[in-house]
Amino acid sequence: MSVDSPSSGGDHPSGGVACSLCGHRLGADGRFVGFYPASDRPAPSPAADDGLLAVCGDCAVEVDELVDAWAGHDAPPVADEWSIGAGYRRVAEDCSFCDRALDGDDVLGVEYFDREAAYGTGDGPRENFSLCDGCATVFEEFLDNVGGDGNV
Ligand SMILES: [Zn+2]
Ligand SMILES: [Zn+2]
């Protein structure tokens, strides 16, 4: 018997990355979701401490369905003076989900990307979204329910 902690390790593309939602090993069709809060808002709880969420192919089907309805935007500007989350705050004017104008700093930058693209060898999807505080909460609740069926 071994006890795997879903939040440990995960830096090795060759294996050992478990889905953050259902715990299954990620295959070649795995995706990742990076969370970049613009404020002190924490990343959704299923994500690891570094804000990265691993999604296996099975769970990605559900995530794809939701994300398909979002309006993506350009990659955020990167600079030393501001955090990645603040970059999302700069590039996005409206919430990718509910389309309301973003005001204040309660914005959650979301990067949804393909495993191959993540390791620099592929040209899979790399999509960027920004969610308002309310939609970030909805997304977090959604993630809580993905991959939960029949698994402990
Ligand atoms: Zn999964
Ligand atoms: Zn919204």
XYZ file of N, CA and C and ligand atoms in Angstrom:
458
model
N 0.838 -1.197 0.000
C 0.000 0.000 0.000
C 0.880 1.256 0.000
N 0.549 2.145 -0.839
C 1.244 3.417 -0.810
C 0.213 4.526 -0.810
N 0.585 5.582 -0.203
C -0.318 6.725 -0.153
C 0.256 7.835 -1.012
N -0.488 8.184 -2.020
C -0.021 9.230 -2.922
C -0.633 10.560 -2.538
N 0.198 11.526 -2.451
C -0.312 12.872 -2.238
C -0.414 13.572 -3.580
N -1.592 13.994 -3.943
C -1.762 14.601 -5.267
C -0.992 15.893 -5.434
N -0.586 16.490 -4.349
C 0.073 17.780 -4.477
C 1.589 17.660 -4.430
N 2.109 16.437 -4.299
C 3.551 16.299 -4.214
C 4.142 16.052 -5.588
N 5.302 16.596 -5.804
C 5.991 16.384 -7.070
C 5.189 16.919 -8.229
N 5.226 16.199 -9.325
C 4.445 16.612 -10.468
C 5.250 17.394 -11.477
N 6.540 17.415 -11.346
C 7.357 18.174 -12.280
C 7.893 17.323 -13.424
N 7.597 16.058 -13.385
C 8.220 15.169 -14.361
C 7.243 14.786 -15.466
N 7.525 15.243 -16.677
C 6.615 14.975 -17.789
C 6.517 13.487 -18.122
N 7.500 12.706 -17.721
C 7.508 11.304 -18.122
C 6.558 10.459 -17.295
N 5.990 10.998 -16.269
C 5.048 10.200 -15.500
C 4.961 10.700 -14.078
N 4.040 10.130 -13.360
C 3.915 10.503 -11.967
C 3.003 11.676 -11.734
N 2.491 12.262 -12.790
C 1.558 13.365 -12.609
C 0.151 12.790 -12.491
N -0.481 13.064 -11.382
C -1.835 12.571 -11.167
C -2.839 13.682 -11.411
N -3.993 13.288 -11.918
C -5.074 14.240 -12.118
C -5.449 14.854 -10.766
N -5.536 16.169 -10.727
C -5.877 16.849 -9.476
C -7.325 16.619 -9.085
N -8.136 16.172 -10.033
C -9.571 16.064 -9.794
C -9.995 14.640 -9.436
N -9.432 13.630 -10.112
C -9.863 12.262 -9.847
C -8.719 11.370 -9.369
N -7.485 11.865 -9.446
C -6.361 11.097 -8.941
C -5.769 10.109 -9.919
N -6.375 9.965 -11.083
C -5.828 9.039 -12.069
C -4.565 9.611 -12.700
N -3.718 8.712 -13.171
C -2.506 9.139 -13.839
C -2.846 9.894 -15.125
N -2.112 10.963 -15.352
C -2.336 11.729 -16.574
C -1.760 11.000 -17.778
N -2.539 10.914 -18.836
C -2.044 10.341 -20.078
C -1.595 11.432 -21.027
N -1.393 11.023 -22.267
C -0.942 11.985 -23.268
C -1.999 13.051 -23.541
N -3.252 12.750 -23.181
C -4.320 13.711 -23.434
C -4.592 14.591 -22.213
N -3.686 14.571 -21.280
C -3.861 15.396 -20.095
C -3.739 16.874 -20.408
N -4.418 17.652 -19.619
C -4.354 19.111 -19.759
C -3.952 19.697 -18.418
N -3.597 20.951 -18.466
C -3.296 21.658 -17.229
C -4.044 22.977 -17.178
N -4.386 23.368 -15.972
C -5.001 24.669 -15.761
C -4.116 25.432 -14.784
N -3.652 26.570 -15.224
C -2.860 27.421 -14.346
C -3.723 28.549 -13.820
N -3.646 28.786 -12.534
C -4.442 29.856 -11.923
C -3.535 30.990 -11.500
N -3.915 32.193 -11.885
C -3.114 33.368 -11.561
C -4.001 34.454 -10.983
N -4.215 34.422 -9.690
C -5.059 35.459 -9.076
C -4.391 36.826 -9.165
N -5.186 37.830 -9.482
C -4.658 39.181 -9.551
C -4.598 39.812 -8.165
N -5.326 39.243 -7.239
C -5.356 39.806 -5.898
C -4.888 38.727 -4.917
N -5.272 38.870 -3.691
C -4.895 37.891 -2.676
C -5.781 36.658 -2.702
N -6.744 36.680 -3.601
C -7.643 35.534 -3.709
C -6.816 34.266 -3.948
N -7.064 33.220 -3.168
C -6.321 31.984 -3.399
C -6.794 31.284 -4.669
N -5.919 30.485 -5.252
C -6.327 29.658 -6.386
C -7.347 28.646 -5.885
N -8.221 28.182 -6.782
C -9.206 27.164 -6.369
C -8.532 25.988 -5.666
N -9.225 25.448 -4.692
C -8.603 24.490 -3.783
C -8.070 23.212 -4.420
N -8.641 22.711 -5.529
C -8.038 21.484 -6.077
C -6.646 21.704 -6.642
N -6.277 22.938 -6.899
C -4.971 23.218 -7.491
C -3.870 23.041 -6.450
N -2.689 22.716 -6.930
C -1.536 22.596 -6.054
C -1.130 23.974 -5.540
N -0.179 23.993 -4.632
C 0.252 25.252 -4.029
C 0.734 26.264 -5.062
N 1.274 25.756 -6.160
C 1.772 26.668 -7.186
C 0.681 27.122 -8.147
N -0.573 26.755 -7.843
C -1.686 27.216 -8.665
C -1.915 26.390 -9.912
N -1.234 25.264 -9.995
C -1.371 24.438 -11.194
C -2.279 23.241 -10.916
N -3.200 23.032 -11.836
C -4.166 21.943 -11.721
C -3.939 20.983 -12.889
N -3.738 19.715 -12.571
C -3.579 18.709 -13.624
C -4.931 18.060 -13.896
N -5.260 17.900 -15.166
C -6.557 17.341 -15.539
C -6.326 16.188 -16.512
N -6.801 14.997 -16.160
C -6.650 13.853 -17.051
C -7.621 13.970 -18.223
N -7.450 13.128 -19.220
C -8.287 13.192 -20.411
C -9.764 13.041 -20.105
N -10.092 12.161 -19.174
C -11.503 11.956 -18.826
C -12.113 13.217 -18.222
N -11.409 13.800 -17.277
C -11.924 15.005 -16.635
C -11.898 16.182 -17.602
N -10.923 16.179 -18.526
C -10.799 17.287 -19.480
C -12.036 17.392 -20.366
N -12.719 16.276 -20.581
C -13.940 16.318 -21.383
C -14.944 17.271 -20.743
N -15.082 17.157 -19.429
C -16.032 18.033 -18.731
C -15.533 19.472 -18.676
N -14.243 19.603 -18.447
C -13.685 20.955 -18.372
C -13.778 21.635 -19.736
N -13.503 20.850 -20.793
C -13.601 21.391 -22.153
C -14.983 21.978 -22.425
N -15.997 21.234 -21.996
C -17.369 21.672 -22.247
C -17.636 23.033 -21.632
N -17.139 23.211 -20.430
C -17.363 24.475 -19.746
C -16.542 25.585 -20.394
N -15.262 25.306 -20.585
C -14.346 26.324 -21.094
C -14.713 26.750 -22.514
N -15.327 25.828 -23.262
C -15.779 26.148 -24.617
C -16.702 27.362 -24.637
N -17.414 27.565 -23.563
C -18.382 28.662 -23.501
C -17.720 29.983 -23.118
N -16.462 29.912 -22.762
C -15.776 31.131 -22.335
C -15.174 31.854 -23.523
N -14.992 33.135 -23.351
C -14.341 33.941 -24.373
C -12.884 34.144 -23.979
N -12.000 33.538 -24.737
C -10.577 33.665 -24.430
C -10.038 35.018 -24.842
N -8.860 35.325 -24.376
C -8.218 36.578 -24.771
C -6.727 36.323 -24.961
N -6.035 37.354 -25.390
C -4.613 37.218 -25.654
C -3.843 36.852 -24.394
N -2.674 36.308 -24.612
C -1.807 36.006 -23.474
C -1.518 37.288 -22.705
N -1.434 37.178 -21.399
C -1.206 38.392 -20.603
C 0.205 38.912 -20.800
N 0.374 40.226 -20.710
C 1.723 40.784 -20.773
C 2.515 40.373 -19.543
N 3.769 40.049 -19.753
C 4.621 39.620 -18.657
C 5.676 40.690 -18.409
N 5.851 41.055 -17.186
C 6.874 42.031 -16.845
C 7.276 41.833 -15.399
N 8.461 42.299 -15.085
C 8.955 42.140 -13.725
C 8.133 42.942 -12.726
N 7.547 44.046 -13.223
C 6.885 44.951 -12.273
C 5.567 44.418 -11.753
N 4.996 43.443 -12.458
C 3.715 42.963 -11.976
C 3.654 41.444 -12.043
N 2.759 40.891 -11.267
C 2.574 39.450 -11.228
C 1.868 38.986 -12.496
N 1.897 37.681 -12.726
C 1.181 37.148 -13.885
C -0.306 37.466 -13.755
N -0.822 37.336 -12.533
C -2.231 37.640 -12.312
C -2.563 39.075 -12.688
N -1.653 39.982 -12.362
C -1.865 41.386 -12.713
C -1.809 41.569 -14.222
N -1.037 40.717 -14.896
C -0.995 40.752 -16.356
C -2.342 40.403 -16.952
N -2.980 39.400 -16.375
C -4.333 39.049 -16.831
C -5.276 40.209 -16.587
N -5.098 40.836 -15.448
C -5.955 41.966 -15.101
C -5.797 43.083 -16.133
N -4.610 43.232 -16.678
C -4.350 44.293 -17.648
C -4.931 43.983 -19.017
N -4.840 42.719 -19.416
C -5.220 42.391 -20.784
C -6.730 42.191 -20.928
N -7.383 41.802 -19.843
C -8.804 41.459 -19.929
C -9.667 42.624 -19.472
N -10.688 42.922 -20.261
C -11.613 43.981 -19.869
C -12.908 43.409 -19.318
N -13.288 42.259 -19.872
C -14.536 41.632 -19.438
C -14.263 40.218 -18.939
N -15.114 39.761 -18.059
C -15.025 38.396 -17.569
C -15.252 37.427 -18.738
N -14.401 36.411 -18.825
C -14.499 35.464 -19.935
C -15.763 34.611 -19.858
N -16.361 34.562 -18.695
C -17.504 33.683 -18.482
C -18.820 34.459 -18.569
N -18.997 35.451 -17.730
C -20.287 36.142 -17.661
C -20.295 37.433 -18.472
N -19.111 37.840 -19.001
C -19.056 38.969 -19.908
C -19.236 40.314 -19.217
N -19.273 40.306 -17.921
C -19.390 41.583 -17.214
C -18.030 42.268 -17.207
N -18.053 43.576 -17.184
C -16.800 44.318 -17.113
C -16.101 44.007 -15.797
N -14.813 43.790 -15.898
C -14.041 43.511 -14.694
C -13.675 44.829 -14.034
N -13.985 44.959 -12.776
C -13.474 46.111 -12.054
C -12.971 45.650 -10.704
N -12.043 46.389 -10.173
C -11.376 45.921 -8.976
C -10.358 44.861 -9.344
N -9.770 44.259 -8.336
C -8.697 43.310 -8.588
C -9.078 41.874 -8.296
N -10.352 41.632 -8.055
C -10.756 40.260 -7.794
C -10.916 39.503 -9.106
N -9.791 39.336 -9.777
C -9.792 38.667 -11.072
C -8.887 37.446 -10.978
N -9.388 36.357 -11.519
C -8.594 35.137 -11.533
C -8.188 34.835 -12.971
N -6.886 34.945 -13.247
C -6.382 34.565 -14.558
C -6.339 33.047 -14.663
N -6.797 32.530 -15.779
C -6.833 31.090 -15.984
C -6.156 30.761 -17.308
N -5.154 29.908 -17.258
C -4.531 29.425 -18.481
C -4.851 27.945 -18.618
N -5.410 27.589 -19.747
C -5.795 26.195 -19.991
C -4.927 25.698 -21.128
N -4.134 24.686 -20.852
C -3.180 24.310 -21.888
C -2.952 22.819 -21.980
N -2.497 22.460 -23.118
C -2.238 21.089 -23.483
C -0.889 20.635 -22.914
N -0.823 19.381 -22.559
C 0.395 18.831 -21.995
C 1.602 19.007 -22.919
N 1.408 18.733 -24.177
C 2.518 18.857 -25.125
C 2.997 20.303 -25.208
N 2.040 21.210 -25.287
C 2.398 22.620 -25.368
C 3.125 23.052 -24.106
N 2.734 22.456 -22.992
C 3.320 22.840 -21.716
C 4.808 22.532 -21.676
N 5.207 21.467 -22.361
C 6.618 21.100 -22.325
C 7.358 21.564 -23.559
N 6.713 22.439 -24.308
C 7.421 23.119 -25.372
C 7.585 22.337 -26.650
N 6.966 21.172 -26.739
C 7.170 20.366 -27.941
C 5.938 20.341 -28.829
N 4.846 20.809 -28.349
C 3.609 20.698 -29.124
C 3.003 22.056 -29.405
N 1.963 22.040 -30.184
C 1.270 23.282 -30.481
C -0.196 23.169 -30.071
N -0.430 22.446 -29.019
C -1.785 22.253 -28.519
C -2.365 23.553 -28.009
N -3.588 23.483 -27.538
C -4.252 24.710 -27.096
C -3.551 25.361 -25.920
N -3.391 26.641 -26.012
C -2.970 27.446 -24.866
C -3.934 28.605 -24.841
N -4.918 28.503 -23.991
C -5.953 29.517 -23.971
C -5.885 30.286 -22.664
N -6.197 31.560 -22.765
C -6.163 32.422 -21.592
C -7.528 33.024 -21.328
N -7.902 32.990 -20.058
C -9.185 33.526 -19.649
C -9.004 34.345 -18.379
N -9.941 35.222 -18.147
C -9.980 35.941 -16.878
C -11.386 35.853 -16.321
N -11.469 35.485 -15.077
C -12.778 35.324 -14.455
C -12.966 36.352 -13.349
N -14.199 36.865 -13.272
C -14.529 37.742 -12.157
C -14.644 36.891 -10.895
N -14.756 37.539 -9.777
C -14.762 36.824 -8.507
C -15.895 35.803 -8.442
N -17.072 36.207 -8.889
C -18.219 35.303 -8.835
C -18.028 34.076 -9.712
N -17.525 34.284 -10.915
C -17.338 33.167 -11.834
C -16.182 32.274 -11.382
N -15.181 32.864 -10.741
C -14.090 32.054 -10.211
C -14.629 31.099 -9.151
N -15.577 31.576 -8.360
C -16.193 30.728 -7.344
C -17.001 29.613 -7.990
N -17.737 29.970 -9.053
C -18.515 28.957 -9.782
C -17.585 27.893 -10.366
N -16.471 28.341 -10.923
C -15.519 27.410 -11.526
C -14.928 26.480 -10.459
N -14.655 27.048 -9.318
C -14.103 26.248 -8.225
C -15.106 25.167 -7.800
N -16.379 25.550 -7.710
C -17.401 24.575 -7.338
C -17.547 23.505 -8.420
N -17.435 23.938 -9.666
C -17.484 22.999 -10.785
C -16.357 21.971 -10.668
N -15.161 22.473 -10.397
C -14.007 21.571 -10.300
C -14.178 20.570 -9.165
N -14.821 21.016 -8.103
C -15.062 20.134 -6.964
C -15.912 18.937 -7.369
N -16.725 19.113 -8.406
C -17.652 18.070 -8.788
C -17.148 17.205 -9.951
N -16.082 17.648 -10.601
C -15.528 16.858 -11.706
C -14.727 15.700 -11.128
N -14.939 14.519 -11.664
C -14.124 13.379 -11.260
C -14.461 12.853 -9.880
N -15.491 13.404 -9.279
C -15.840 12.970 -7.936
C -16.718 11.743 -7.888
N -17.332 11.392 -9.014
C -18.263 10.281 -9.000
C -17.569 8.948 -8.803
N -17.973 8.252 -7.770
C -17.466 6.900 -7.576
C -16.036 6.808 -7.124
N -15.414 7.939 -6.911
C -14.038 7.908 -6.435
C -13.966 8.432 -5.017
N -13.026 7.907 -4.286
C -12.847 8.392 -2.928
C -11.616 9.287 -2.886
Zn -9.220 13.085 -13.839
Zn -17.869 36.591 -14.451
